[in-house]
Amino acid sequence: MSHWWVAPDGVLGVLAGIDELGPDFETVQTGISEAASSGSTLTVDGRTTLSNAWDAFMEARALVPGKIMYAVSAAASGVGAATTAIVAGDEEMSADTQAAQAHAEDEWGIAPSSAYFTSGVSTPL
């Protein structure tokens, strides 16, 4: 049987690392907004082709950093909720297992698992 475990501290470290990147996303968002607003000066000899192309480019990309920040925030929130659920489930399973083992010992006289396995290794004696 394979074993798995969620290290809440490890998850917290990953989420803290994501949180540290937040200001970088805000800087990019601000830079794009400023670049988009400066596009009105992009004219050559009265031609607006460059300006129109710049406006179209910025319109298509101006929302990208915000969308990325939203997606990262939603994912981080989901990871936090999932980690909480997994840890709570582990604790509940542990309590249920201990209660079932105690019931088996008391009601049916079944020896605890330590009587069958040595040193926590799942190999019969």
Coordinates of C-alpha atoms in Angstrom, one line a residue:
M1 CA 0.0 0.0 0.0
S2 CA 1.4 3.4 -0.9
H3 CA 1.4 6.3 1.6
W4 CA 0.6 9.9 0.9
W5 CA 0.7 12.9 3.0
V6 CA 0.0 16.6 2.6
A7 CA 2.4 18.9 4.4
P8 CA 0.4 22.0 5.3
D9 CA 3.6 23.9 5.9
G10 CA 4.8 23.0 2.4
V11 CA 1.5 24.2 0.9
L12 CA 1.7 27.4 3.0
G13 CA 5.2 28.0 1.6
V14 CA 4.0 27.6 -2.0
L15 CA 1.1 30.0 -1.4
A16 CA 3.4 32.5 0.3
G17 CA 5.6 32.3 -2.8
I18 CA 2.6 33.0 -5.0
D19 CA 1.7 35.9 -2.7
E20 CA 5.2 37.4 -3.1
L21 CA 4.6 37.6 -6.9
G22 CA 1.5 39.7 -6.5
P23 CA 3.3 43.0 -6.6
D24 CA 5.0 42.0 -9.9
F25 CA 1.6 41.3 -11.4
E26 CA 0.4 44.7 -10.2
T27 CA 3.4 46.4 -11.7
V28 CA 2.7 44.7 -15.1
Q29 CA -1.0 45.7 -14.9
T30 CA 0.0 49.3 -14.2
G31 CA 2.6 49.3 -17.0
I32 CA 0.1 48.0 -19.5
S33 CA -2.5 50.5 -18.4
E34 CA 0.0 53.4 -18.7
A35 CA 1.2 52.1 -22.1
A36 CA -2.4 51.8 -23.3
S37 CA -3.2 55.4 -22.3
S38 CA -0.1 56.8 -24.0
G39 CA -1.1 55.2 -27.4
S40 CA -2.9 58.4 -28.5
T41 CA 0.4 60.0 -29.3
L42 CA 1.4 57.4 -31.9
T43 CA 0.7 59.3 -35.0
V44 CA 3.0 60.0 -37.9
D45 CA 2.2 62.9 -40.3
G46 CA -1.5 62.8 -39.3
R47 CA -1.8 59.0 -39.9
T48 CA -3.6 57.1 -37.3
T49 CA -2.8 53.5 -38.6
L50 CA -0.1 53.0 -36.0
S51 CA -2.2 54.5 -33.2
N52 CA -5.2 52.3 -34.2
A53 CA -3.0 49.2 -34.3
W54 CA -1.6 50.1 -30.9
D55 CA -5.1 50.6 -29.5
A56 CA -6.2 47.2 -30.9
F57 CA -3.2 45.5 -29.5
M58 CA -3.7 47.0 -26.0
E59 CA -7.4 46.3 -26.0
A60 CA -6.7 42.7 -26.6
R61 CA -4.0 42.4 -23.9
A62 CA -4.9 45.0 -21.3
L63 CA -7.0 42.5 -19.3
V64 CA -4.5 39.6 -19.4
P65 CA -2.5 40.5 -16.2
G66 CA -5.7 40.9 -14.2
K67 CA -7.1 37.7 -15.6
I68 CA -3.9 35.9 -14.6
M69 CA -4.0 37.4 -11.1
Y70 CA -7.7 36.3 -10.7
A71 CA -6.9 32.8 -11.9
V72 CA -3.9 32.5 -9.6
S73 CA -5.9 33.8 -6.7
A74 CA -8.8 31.4 -7.3
A75 CA -6.3 28.5 -7.6
A76 CA -4.5 29.4 -4.4
S77 CA -7.9 29.6 -2.6
G78 CA -8.8 26.2 -4.0
V79 CA -5.5 24.7 -2.9
G80 CA -6.0 26.1 0.6
A81 CA -9.5 24.7 0.9
A82 CA -8.4 21.4 -0.5
T83 CA -5.5 21.1 1.9
T84 CA -7.8 21.9 4.8
A85 CA -10.3 19.3 3.7
I86 CA -7.5 16.6 3.3
V87 CA -6.0 17.4 6.7
A88 CA -9.5 17.3 8.3
G89 CA -10.2 14.0 6.5
D90 CA -6.9 12.5 7.7
E91 CA -7.7 13.5 11.3
E92 CA -11.2 12.1 11.0
M93 CA -10.0 8.8 9.5
S94 CA -7.4 8.5 12.2
A95 CA -10.1 8.9 14.9
D96 CA -12.4 6.5 13.2
T97 CA -9.7 3.9 12.8
Q98 CA -8.7 4.2 16.5
A99 CA -12.4 3.9 17.5
A100 CA -12.9 0.9 15.3
Q101 CA -9.8 -0.8 16.7
A102 CA -10.8 -0.1 20.3
H103 CA -14.3 -1.5 19.5
A104 CA -12.8 -4.6 17.9
E105 CA -10.6 -5.2 20.9
D106 CA -13.3 -4.6 23.5
E107 CA -16.3 -6.3 21.8
W108 CA -14.7 -9.1 19.8
G109 CA -11.4 -9.7 21.5
I110 CA -9.4 -8.9 18.4
A111 CA -5.8 -8.1 19.3
P112 CA -4.4 -4.7 18.3
S113 CA -2.4 -4.4 15.1
S114 CA 0.8 -4.2 17.2
A115 CA 0.3 -7.9 18.0
Y116 CA 0.5 -8.7 14.3
F117 CA 3.0 -6.3 13.0
T118 CA 6.4 -5.3 14.4
S119 CA 8.0 -1.8 14.2
G120 CA 5.1 -0.4 12.2
V121 CA 6.0 -2.5 9.2
S122 CA 3.1 -4.2 7.5
T123 CA 4.6 -7.6 7.4
P124 CA 3.1 -10.4 9.4
L125 CA 5.3 -12.0 12.0

